[in-house]
CSV table of C-alpha atoms in Angstrom, one decimal:
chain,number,residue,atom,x,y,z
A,1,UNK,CA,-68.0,-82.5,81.1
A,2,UNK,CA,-65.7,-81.6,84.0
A,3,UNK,CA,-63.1,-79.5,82.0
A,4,UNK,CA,-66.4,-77.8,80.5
A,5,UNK,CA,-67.2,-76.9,84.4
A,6,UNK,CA,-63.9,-75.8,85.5
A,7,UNK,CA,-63.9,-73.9,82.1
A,8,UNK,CA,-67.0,-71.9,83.1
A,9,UNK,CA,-66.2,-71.2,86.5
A,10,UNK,CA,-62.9,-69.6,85.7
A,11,UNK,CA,-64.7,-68.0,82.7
A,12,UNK,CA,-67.6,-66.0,85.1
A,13,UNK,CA,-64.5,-65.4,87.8
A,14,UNK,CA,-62.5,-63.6,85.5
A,15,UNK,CA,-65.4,-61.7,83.8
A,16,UNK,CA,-66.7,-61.1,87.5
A,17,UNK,CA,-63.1,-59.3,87.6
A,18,UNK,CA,-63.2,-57.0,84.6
A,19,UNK,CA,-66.6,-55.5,85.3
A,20,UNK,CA,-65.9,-55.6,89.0
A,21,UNK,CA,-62.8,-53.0,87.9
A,22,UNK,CA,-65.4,-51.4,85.7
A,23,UNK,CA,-67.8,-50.4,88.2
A,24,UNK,CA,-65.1,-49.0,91.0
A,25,UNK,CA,-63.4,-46.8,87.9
A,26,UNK,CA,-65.8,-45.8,84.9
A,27,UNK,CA,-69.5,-45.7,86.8
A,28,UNK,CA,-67.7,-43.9,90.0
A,29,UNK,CA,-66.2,-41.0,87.9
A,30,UNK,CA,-69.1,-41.3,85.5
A,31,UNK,CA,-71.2,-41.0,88.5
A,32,UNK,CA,-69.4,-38.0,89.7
A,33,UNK,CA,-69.1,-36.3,86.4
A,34,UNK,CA,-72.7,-36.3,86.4
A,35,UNK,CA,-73.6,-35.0,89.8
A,36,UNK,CA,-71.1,-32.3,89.1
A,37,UNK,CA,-72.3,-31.7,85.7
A,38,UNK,CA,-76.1,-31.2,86.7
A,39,UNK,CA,-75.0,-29.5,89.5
A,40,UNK,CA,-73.6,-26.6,87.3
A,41,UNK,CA,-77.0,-26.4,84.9
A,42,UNK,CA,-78.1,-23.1,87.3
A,43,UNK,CA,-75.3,-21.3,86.2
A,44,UNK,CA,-75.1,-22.4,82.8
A,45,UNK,CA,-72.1,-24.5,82.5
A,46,UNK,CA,-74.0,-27.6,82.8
A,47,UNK,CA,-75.9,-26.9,79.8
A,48,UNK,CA,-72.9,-27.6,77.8
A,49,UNK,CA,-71.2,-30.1,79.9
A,50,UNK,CA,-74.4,-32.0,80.6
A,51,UNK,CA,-75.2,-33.6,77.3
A,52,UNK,CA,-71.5,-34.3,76.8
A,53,UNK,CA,-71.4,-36.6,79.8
A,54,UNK,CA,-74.7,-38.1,79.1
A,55,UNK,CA,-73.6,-39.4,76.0
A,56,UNK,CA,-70.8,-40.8,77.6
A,57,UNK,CA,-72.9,-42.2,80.1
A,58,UNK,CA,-75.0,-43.9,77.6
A,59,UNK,CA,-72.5,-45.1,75.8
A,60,UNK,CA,-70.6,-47.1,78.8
A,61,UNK,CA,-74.2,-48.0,79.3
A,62,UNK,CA,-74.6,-49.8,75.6
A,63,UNK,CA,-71.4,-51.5,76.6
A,64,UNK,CA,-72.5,-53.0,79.3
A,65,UNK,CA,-75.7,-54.0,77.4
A,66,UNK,CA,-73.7,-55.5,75.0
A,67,UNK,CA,-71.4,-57.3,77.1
A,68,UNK,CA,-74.5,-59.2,78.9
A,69,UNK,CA,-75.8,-60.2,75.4
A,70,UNK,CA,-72.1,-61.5,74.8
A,71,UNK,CA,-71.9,-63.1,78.6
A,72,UNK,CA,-74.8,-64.4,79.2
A,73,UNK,CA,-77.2,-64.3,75.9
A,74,UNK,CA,-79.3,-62.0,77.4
A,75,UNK,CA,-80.9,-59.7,75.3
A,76,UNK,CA,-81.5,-55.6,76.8
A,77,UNK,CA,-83.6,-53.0,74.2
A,78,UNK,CA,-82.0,-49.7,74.0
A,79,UNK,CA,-84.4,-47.2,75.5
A,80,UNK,CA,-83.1,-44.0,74.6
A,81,UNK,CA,-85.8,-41.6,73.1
A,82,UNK,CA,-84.5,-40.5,69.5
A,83,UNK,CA,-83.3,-37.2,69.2
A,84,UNK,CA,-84.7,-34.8,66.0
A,85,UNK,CA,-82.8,-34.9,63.1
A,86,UNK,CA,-83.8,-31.0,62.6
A,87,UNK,CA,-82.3,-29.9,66.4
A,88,UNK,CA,-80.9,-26.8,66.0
A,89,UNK,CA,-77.0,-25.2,66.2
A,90,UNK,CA,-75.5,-22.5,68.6
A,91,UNK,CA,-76.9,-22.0,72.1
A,92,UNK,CA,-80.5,-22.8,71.7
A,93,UNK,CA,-79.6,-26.4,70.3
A,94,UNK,CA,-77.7,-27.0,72.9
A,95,UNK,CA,-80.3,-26.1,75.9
A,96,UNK,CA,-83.0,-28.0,73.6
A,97,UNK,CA,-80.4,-30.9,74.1
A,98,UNK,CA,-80.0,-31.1,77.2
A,99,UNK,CA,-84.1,-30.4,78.4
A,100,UNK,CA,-84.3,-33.2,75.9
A,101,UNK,CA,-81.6,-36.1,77.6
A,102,UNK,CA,-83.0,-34.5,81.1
A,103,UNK,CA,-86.4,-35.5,80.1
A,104,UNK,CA,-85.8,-39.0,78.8
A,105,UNK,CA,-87.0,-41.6,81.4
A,106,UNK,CA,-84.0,-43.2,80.4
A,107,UNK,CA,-81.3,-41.0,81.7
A,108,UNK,CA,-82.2,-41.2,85.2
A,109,UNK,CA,-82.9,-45.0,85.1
A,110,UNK,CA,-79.0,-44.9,84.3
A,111,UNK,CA,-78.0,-42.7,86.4
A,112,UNK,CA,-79.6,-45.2,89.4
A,113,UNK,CA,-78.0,-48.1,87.8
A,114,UNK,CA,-74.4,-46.3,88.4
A,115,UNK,CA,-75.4,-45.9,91.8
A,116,UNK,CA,-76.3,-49.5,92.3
A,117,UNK,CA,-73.3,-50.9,89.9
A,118,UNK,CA,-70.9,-48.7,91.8
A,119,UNK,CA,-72.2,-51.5,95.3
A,120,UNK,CA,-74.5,-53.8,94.9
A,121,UNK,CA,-73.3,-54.7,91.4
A,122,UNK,CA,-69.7,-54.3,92.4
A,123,UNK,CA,-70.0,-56.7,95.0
A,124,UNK,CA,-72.0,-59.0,92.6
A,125,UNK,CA,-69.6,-58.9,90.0
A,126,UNK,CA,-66.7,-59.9,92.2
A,127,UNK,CA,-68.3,-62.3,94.4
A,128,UNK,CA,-67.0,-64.8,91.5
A,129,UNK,CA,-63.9,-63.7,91.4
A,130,UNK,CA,-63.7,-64.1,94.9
A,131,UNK,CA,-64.4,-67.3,95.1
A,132,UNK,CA,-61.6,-68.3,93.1
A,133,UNK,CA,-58.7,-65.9,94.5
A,134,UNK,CA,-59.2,-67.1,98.2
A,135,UNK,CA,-58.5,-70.4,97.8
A,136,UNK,CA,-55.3,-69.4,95.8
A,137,UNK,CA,-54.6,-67.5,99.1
A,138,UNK,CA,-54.6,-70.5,101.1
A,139,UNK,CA,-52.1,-72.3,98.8
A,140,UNK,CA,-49.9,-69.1,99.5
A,141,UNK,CA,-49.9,-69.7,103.3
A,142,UNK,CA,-49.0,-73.1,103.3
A,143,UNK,CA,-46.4,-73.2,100.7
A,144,UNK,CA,-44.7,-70.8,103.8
A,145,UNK,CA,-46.3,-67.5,104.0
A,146,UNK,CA,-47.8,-68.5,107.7
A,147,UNK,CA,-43.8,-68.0,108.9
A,148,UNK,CA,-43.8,-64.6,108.7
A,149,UNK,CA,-47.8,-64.6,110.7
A,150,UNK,CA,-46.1,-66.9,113.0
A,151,UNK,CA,-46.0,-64.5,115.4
A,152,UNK,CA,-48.9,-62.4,114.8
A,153,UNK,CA,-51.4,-65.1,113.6
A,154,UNK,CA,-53.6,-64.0,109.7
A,155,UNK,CA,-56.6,-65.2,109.9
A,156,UNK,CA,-57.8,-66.8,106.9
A,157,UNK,CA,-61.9,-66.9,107.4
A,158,UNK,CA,-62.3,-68.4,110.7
A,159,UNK,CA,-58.8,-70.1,110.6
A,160,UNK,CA,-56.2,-68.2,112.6
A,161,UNK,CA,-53.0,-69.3,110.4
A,162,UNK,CA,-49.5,-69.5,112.6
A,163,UNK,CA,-47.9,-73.2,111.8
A,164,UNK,CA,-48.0,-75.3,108.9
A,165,UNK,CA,-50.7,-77.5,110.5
A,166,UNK,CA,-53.2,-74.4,110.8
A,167,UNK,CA,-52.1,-73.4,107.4
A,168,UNK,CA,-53.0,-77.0,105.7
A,169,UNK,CA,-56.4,-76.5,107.6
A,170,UNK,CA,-56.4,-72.9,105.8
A,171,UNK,CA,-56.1,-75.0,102.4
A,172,UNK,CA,-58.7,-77.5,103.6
A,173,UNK,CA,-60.5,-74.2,103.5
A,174,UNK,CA,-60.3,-73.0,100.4
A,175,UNK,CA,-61.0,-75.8,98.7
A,176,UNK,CA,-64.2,-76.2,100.1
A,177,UNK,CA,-64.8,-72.6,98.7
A,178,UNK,CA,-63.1,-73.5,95.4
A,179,UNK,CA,-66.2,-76.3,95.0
A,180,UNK,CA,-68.5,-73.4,96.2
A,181,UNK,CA,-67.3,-71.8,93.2
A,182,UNK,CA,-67.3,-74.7,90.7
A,183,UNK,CA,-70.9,-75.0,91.8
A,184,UNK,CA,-72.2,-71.1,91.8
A,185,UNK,CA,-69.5,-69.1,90.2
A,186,UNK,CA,-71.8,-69.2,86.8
A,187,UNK,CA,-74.9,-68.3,88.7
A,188,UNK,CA,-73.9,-65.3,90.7
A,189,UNK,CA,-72.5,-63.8,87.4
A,190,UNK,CA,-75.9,-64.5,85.9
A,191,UNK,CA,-77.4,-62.7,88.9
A,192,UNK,CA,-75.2,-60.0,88.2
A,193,UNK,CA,-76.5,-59.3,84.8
A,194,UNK,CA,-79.9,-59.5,86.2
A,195,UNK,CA,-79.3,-56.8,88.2
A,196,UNK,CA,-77.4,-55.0,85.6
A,197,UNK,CA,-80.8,-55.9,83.2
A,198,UNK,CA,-83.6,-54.9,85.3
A,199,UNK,CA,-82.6,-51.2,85.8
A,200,UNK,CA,-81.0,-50.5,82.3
A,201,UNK,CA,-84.0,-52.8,80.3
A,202,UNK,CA,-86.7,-49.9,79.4
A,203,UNK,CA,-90.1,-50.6,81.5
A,204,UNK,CA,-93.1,-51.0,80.1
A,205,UNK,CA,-94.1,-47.2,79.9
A,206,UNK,CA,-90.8,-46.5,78.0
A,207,UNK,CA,-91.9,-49.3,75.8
A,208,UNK,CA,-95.2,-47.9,75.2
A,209,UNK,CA,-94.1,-43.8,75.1
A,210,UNK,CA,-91.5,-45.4,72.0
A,211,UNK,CA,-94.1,-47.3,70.9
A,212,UNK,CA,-96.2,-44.3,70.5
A,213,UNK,CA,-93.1,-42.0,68.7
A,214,UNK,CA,-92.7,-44.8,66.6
A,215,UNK,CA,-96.5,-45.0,64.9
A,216,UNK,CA,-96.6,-41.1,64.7
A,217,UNK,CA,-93.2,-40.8,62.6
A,218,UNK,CA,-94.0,-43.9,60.5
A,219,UNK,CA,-97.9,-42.0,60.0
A,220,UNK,CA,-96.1,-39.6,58.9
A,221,UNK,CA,-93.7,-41.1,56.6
A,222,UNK,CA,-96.8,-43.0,55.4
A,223,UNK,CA,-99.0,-39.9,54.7
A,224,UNK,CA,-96.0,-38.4,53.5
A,225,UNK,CA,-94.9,-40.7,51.1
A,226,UNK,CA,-98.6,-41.5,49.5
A,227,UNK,CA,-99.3,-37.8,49.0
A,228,UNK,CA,-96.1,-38.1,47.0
A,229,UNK,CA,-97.3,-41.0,45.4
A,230,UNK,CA,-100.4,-39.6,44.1
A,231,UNK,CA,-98.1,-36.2,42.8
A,232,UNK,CA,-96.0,-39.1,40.8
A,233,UNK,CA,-99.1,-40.5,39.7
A,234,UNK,CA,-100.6,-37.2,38.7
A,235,UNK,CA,-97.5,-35.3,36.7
A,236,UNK,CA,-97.0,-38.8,34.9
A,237,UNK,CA,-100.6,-38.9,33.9
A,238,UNK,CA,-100.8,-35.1,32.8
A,239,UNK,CA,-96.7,-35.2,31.1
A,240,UNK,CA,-97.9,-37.9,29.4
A,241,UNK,CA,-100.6,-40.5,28.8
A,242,UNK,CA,-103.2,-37.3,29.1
A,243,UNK,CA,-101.1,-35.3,26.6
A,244,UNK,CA,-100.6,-38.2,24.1
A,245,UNK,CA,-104.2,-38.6,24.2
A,246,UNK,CA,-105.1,-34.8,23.7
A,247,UNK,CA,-102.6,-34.9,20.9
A,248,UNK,CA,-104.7,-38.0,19.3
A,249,UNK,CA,-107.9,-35.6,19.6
A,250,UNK,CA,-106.9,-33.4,18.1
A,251,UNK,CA,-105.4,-35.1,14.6
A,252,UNK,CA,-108.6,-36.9,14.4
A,253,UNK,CA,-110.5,-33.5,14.2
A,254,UNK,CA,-108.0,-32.7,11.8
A,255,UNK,CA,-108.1,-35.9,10.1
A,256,UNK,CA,-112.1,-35.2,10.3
A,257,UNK,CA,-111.8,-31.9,8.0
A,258,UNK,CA,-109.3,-33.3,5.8
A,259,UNK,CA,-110.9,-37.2,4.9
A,260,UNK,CA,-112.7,-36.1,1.8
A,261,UNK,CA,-109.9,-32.8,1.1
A,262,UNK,CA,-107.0,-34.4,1.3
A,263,UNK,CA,-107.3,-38.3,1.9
A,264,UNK,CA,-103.2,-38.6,1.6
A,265,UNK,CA,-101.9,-35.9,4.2
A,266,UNK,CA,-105.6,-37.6,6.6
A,267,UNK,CA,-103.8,-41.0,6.6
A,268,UNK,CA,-100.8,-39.6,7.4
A,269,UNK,CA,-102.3,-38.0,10.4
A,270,UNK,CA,-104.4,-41.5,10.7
A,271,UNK,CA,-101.0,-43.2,11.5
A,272,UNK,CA,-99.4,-40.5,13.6
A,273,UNK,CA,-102.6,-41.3,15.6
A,274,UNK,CA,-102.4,-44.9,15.7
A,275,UNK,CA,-98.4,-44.5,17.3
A,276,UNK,CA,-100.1,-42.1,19.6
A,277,UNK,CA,-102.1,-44.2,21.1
A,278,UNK,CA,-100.0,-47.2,21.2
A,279,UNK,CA,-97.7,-44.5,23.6
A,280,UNK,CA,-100.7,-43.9,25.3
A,281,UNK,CA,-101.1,-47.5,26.9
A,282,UNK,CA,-97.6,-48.4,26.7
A,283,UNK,CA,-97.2,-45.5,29.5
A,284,UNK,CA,-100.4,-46.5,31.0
A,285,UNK,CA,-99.7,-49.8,31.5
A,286,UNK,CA,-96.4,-48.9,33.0
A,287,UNK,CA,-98.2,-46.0,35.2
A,288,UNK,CA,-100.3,-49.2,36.2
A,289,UNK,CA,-97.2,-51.4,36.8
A,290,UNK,CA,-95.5,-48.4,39.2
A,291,UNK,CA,-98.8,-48.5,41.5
A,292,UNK,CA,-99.2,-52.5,41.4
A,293,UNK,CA,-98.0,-54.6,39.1
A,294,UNK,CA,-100.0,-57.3,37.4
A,295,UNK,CA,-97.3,-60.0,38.5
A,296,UNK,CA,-97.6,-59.3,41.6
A,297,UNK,CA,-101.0,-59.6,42.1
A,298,UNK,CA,-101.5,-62.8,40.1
A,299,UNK,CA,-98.6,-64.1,41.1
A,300,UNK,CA,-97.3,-62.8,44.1
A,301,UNK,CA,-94.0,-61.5,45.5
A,302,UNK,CA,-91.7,-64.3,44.0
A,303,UNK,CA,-92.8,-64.5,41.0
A,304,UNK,CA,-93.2,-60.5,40.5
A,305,UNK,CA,-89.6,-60.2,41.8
A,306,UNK,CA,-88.1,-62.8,39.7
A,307,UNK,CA,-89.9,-60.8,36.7
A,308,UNK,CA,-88.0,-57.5,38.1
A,309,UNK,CA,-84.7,-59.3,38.1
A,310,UNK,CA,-85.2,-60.4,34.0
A,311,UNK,CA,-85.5,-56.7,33.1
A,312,UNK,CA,-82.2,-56.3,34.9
A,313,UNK,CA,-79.1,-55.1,32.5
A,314,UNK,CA,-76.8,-57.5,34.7
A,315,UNK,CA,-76.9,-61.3,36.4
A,316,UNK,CA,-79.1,-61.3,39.0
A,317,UNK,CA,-80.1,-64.7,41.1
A,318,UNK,CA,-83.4,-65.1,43.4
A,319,UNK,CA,-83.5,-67.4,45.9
A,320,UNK,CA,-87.2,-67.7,46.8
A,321,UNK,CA,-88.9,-69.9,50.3
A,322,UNK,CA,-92.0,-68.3,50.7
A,323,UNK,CA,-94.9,-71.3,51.0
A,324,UNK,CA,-97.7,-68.9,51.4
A,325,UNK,CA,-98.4,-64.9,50.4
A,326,UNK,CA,-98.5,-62.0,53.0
A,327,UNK,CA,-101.1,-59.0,53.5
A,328,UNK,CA,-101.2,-56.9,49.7
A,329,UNK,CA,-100.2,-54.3,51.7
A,330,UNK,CA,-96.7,-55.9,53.0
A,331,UNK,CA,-96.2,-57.8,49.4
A,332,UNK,CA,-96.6,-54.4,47.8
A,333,UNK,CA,-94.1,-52.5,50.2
A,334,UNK,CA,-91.6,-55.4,49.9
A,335,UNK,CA,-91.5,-55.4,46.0
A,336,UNK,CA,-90.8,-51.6,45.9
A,337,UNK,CA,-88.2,-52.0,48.2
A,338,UNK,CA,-86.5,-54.8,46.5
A,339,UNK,CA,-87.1,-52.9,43.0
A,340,UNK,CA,-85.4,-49.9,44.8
A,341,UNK,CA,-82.3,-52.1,46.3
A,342,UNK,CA,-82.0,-54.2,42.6
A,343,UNK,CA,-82.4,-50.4,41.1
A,344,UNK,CA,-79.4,-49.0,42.6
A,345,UNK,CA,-77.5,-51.6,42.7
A,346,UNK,CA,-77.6,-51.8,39.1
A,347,UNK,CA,-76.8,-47.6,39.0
A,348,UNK,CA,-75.1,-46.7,42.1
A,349,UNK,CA,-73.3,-49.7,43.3
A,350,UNK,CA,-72.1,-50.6,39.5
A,351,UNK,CA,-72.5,-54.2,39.9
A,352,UNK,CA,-72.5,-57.0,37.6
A,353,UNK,CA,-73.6,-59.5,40.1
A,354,UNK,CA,-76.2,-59.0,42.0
A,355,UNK,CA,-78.5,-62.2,44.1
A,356,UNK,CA,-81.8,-61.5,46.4
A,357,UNK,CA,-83.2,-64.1,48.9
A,358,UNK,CA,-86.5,-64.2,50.1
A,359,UNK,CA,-87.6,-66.4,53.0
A,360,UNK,CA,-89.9,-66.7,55.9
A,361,UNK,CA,-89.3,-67.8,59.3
A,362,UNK,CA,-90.4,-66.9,63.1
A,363,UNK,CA,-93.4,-64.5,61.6
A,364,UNK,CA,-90.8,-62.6,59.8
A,365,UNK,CA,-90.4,-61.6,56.0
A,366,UNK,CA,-86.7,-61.4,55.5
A,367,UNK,CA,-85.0,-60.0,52.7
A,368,UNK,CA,-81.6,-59.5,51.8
A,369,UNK,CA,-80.2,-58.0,48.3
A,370,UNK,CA,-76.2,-58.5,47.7
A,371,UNK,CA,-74.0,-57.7,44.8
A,372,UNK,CA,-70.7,-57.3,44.2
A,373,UNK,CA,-70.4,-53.7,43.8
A,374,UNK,CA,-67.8,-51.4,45.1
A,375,UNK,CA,-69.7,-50.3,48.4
A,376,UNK,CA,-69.9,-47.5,50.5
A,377,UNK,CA,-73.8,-47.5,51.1
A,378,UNK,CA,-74.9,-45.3,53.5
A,379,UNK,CA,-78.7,-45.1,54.7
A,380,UNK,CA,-78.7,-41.0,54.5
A,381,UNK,CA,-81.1,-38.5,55.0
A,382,UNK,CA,-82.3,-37.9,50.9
A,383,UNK,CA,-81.1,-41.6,49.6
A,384,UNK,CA,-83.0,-44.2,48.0
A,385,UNK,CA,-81.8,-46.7,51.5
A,386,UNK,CA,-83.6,-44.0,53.7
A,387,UNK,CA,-86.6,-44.2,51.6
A,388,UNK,CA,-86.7,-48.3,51.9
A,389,UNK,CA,-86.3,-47.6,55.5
A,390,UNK,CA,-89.6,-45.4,56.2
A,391,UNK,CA,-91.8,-47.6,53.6
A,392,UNK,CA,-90.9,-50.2,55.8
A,393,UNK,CA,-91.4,-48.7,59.3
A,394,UNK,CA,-94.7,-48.7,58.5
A,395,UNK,CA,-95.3,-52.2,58.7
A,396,UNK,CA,-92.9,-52.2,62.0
A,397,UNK,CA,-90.0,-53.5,59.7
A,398,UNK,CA,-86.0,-52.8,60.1
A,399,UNK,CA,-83.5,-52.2,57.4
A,400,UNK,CA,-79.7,-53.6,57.9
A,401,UNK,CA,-77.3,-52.2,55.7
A,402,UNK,CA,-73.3,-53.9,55.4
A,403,UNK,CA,-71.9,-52.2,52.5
A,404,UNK,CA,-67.8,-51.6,53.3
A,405,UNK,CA,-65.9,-49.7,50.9
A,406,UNK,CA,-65.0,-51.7,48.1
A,407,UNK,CA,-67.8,-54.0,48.9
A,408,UNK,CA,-69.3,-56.3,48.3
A,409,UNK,CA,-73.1,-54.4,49.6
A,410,UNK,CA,-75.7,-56.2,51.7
A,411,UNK,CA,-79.5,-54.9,52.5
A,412,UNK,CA,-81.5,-57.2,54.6
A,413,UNK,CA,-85.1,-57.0,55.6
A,414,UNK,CA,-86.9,-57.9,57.8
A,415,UNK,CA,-91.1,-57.5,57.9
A,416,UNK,CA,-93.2,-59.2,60.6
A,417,UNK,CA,-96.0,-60.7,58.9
A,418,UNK,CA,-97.8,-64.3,58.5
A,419,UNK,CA,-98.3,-66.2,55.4
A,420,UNK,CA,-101.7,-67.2,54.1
């Protein structure tokens, strides 16, 4: 238990170190790169500098967002508004980029966070630290520093230092602050990263404006992607079952005129009929199984998925903990999303291995698809993974992709939903 105490408190002293460092070197030049930089936008340098130093700023911010998840399990959203994939080149892009970072709520709550991490953070940060090199001080002294003070007495706190008496009382000192530390050194970190946390967390308007952006893209992924559905739906009905069953028509007027004529050649038209129609619902009923399959409303997403994974050319394993059924709506949009990561898997990925897991937990759906392919997935604008990633953004659901060259590939899920 002890070792465990001293362990921490030497832990937040030397982590109250390295972002005490941090804040006197990157946010003071950061700081200053960006005054300067906005300070030159009226003559147009700033419109190319700007954006170049607030991408610097926001990644140094990240950092730090990541380092109080690491340090103290702290968790801090990224607020940053998302930039348009279509922004243009050349000089116009560039001014639309930097109205665009200048506009984002986010920007300026950094910018005050450098100002307050360059002071009061700085002197949060190393109050830890403190704590634990000032006692070391006093160990100094009265191993025989306090000779060369003799004549001129330091003063260490309230302890004017200038014979070895005063210099033992020095140490009597500093390990009174040494238990100060033991006892607060993990706090006052913690209060740093509350600091650090309340200005670069997004507030509750930049939750709501992302909130907003978010439902209008996914709309329109959503109205997007069923106006494509009902074209699929469409050119498969009209390419084929419709022409199949115009085909059919018109043998059996044929086979009509020719029943008393020519019996022989109307059979012969009788059976080119009867394969005709068999084509007709064998495309039907896989017209029907592209819009909702059968399975999976009888049986529901388990079931429908372990079907999938039997018409699979290669191994495939299913690992299936679901002890109720979600919305039709999130079943559906989950089993075209695994069918699409066990699809190219299979094509792209060239694996002979592939195993999907399916479980619920914490209101969430989660997914994950692995095989043993050769890797190098990329969630691209125009790939199948993109695709995945906007059917599920309806529903308020992420897509994680791991997929190293060489492999192996892993897609995870993840759908908030509850079971019925």
């Amino acid at each position: 238990m002890m070792a465990t105490r001293i362990r921490g408190t030497f832990l937040a002293g030397v982590r109250g170190l390295a972002l005490t460092i941090m804040s006197l070197t990157a946010s003071v030049v950061l700081s200053t790169f960006t005054v300067v930089s906005l300070a030159l936008i009226p003559i147009g340098i700033g419109l190319f500098t700007t954006p170049v130093v607030l991408t610097a700023l926001r990644g140094y911010a990240d950092r730090r967002r990541l380092l109080v998840a690491k340090w103290s399990d702290a968790r801090i959203p990224v607020p940053y508004r998302r930039m348009p994939a279509d922004l243009r080149g050349g000089l116009v892009g560039q001014v639309e980029r930097c109205v665009l970072m200048l506009r984002d709520p986010a920007t300026w709550r950094d910018f005050l966070w450098l100002q307050v991490d360059m002071t009061a953070g700085c002197l949060s940060a190393f109050l830890p630290a403190a704590l634990l090199l000032y006692p070391l001080e006093s160990l100094v002294l009265a191993a025989g520093l306090w000779r060369v003070f003799e004549n001129d007495p330091y003063r260490y706190g309230p302890v004017p230092v200038d014979s070895q008496g005063t210099a033992l009382l020095a140490v009597a000192l500093g390990i009174a602050l040494f238990h100060v530390a033991m006892r607060y050194n993990p706090a006052l970190l913690r209060a740093h990263f509350t600091l650090t946390g309340s200005l670069l967390r997004p507030t509750h308007e930049m939750v709501l404006a992302r909130r907003i952006d978010h439902l209008t893209e996914t709309r329109h992924d959503a109205v997007g992607t069923s106006a494509a559905e009902l074209r699929r739906i469409e050119r498969d009905l009209h390419d084929g079952a419709q022409a199949r069953l115009v085909a059919m028509g018109m043998n059996l007027s044929t086979i009509e005129a020719l029943v008393e004529k020519d019996p022989a050649q109307a059979k012969k038209l009788l059976a080119i009929a009867r394969e005709s129609s068999a084509e007709a619902l064998t495309e039907l009923r896989d017209l029907v199984r592209g819009i909702h399959p059968p399975v999976l409303a009888e049986r529901g997403l388990g079931d429908a998925v372990r079907a999938l994974a039997l018409r699979l050319p290669v191994e495939t394993e299913v690992t299936v903990d679901l002890p109720g059924r979600v919305d039709a709506p999130v079943e559906s949009a989950a089993y075209f999303a695994v069918s699409e990561l066990l699809t190219n898997a299979v094509k792209h990925a060239e694996a002979d291995r592939i195993h999907a897991d399916m479980h619920h937990a914490d209101g969430m759906l989660r997914i994950s698809v692995t095989d043993n392919g050769h890797g190098g997935a990329d969630v691209g604008a125009g790939s199948g993974l993109s695709g995945v990633e906007r059917r599920l953004g309806t529903f308020d659901g992420v897509l994680a992709v791991s997929s190293p060259a060489g492999g192996p590939t892993m897609v995870t899920m993840e759908i908030p939903c509850e079971l019925s």
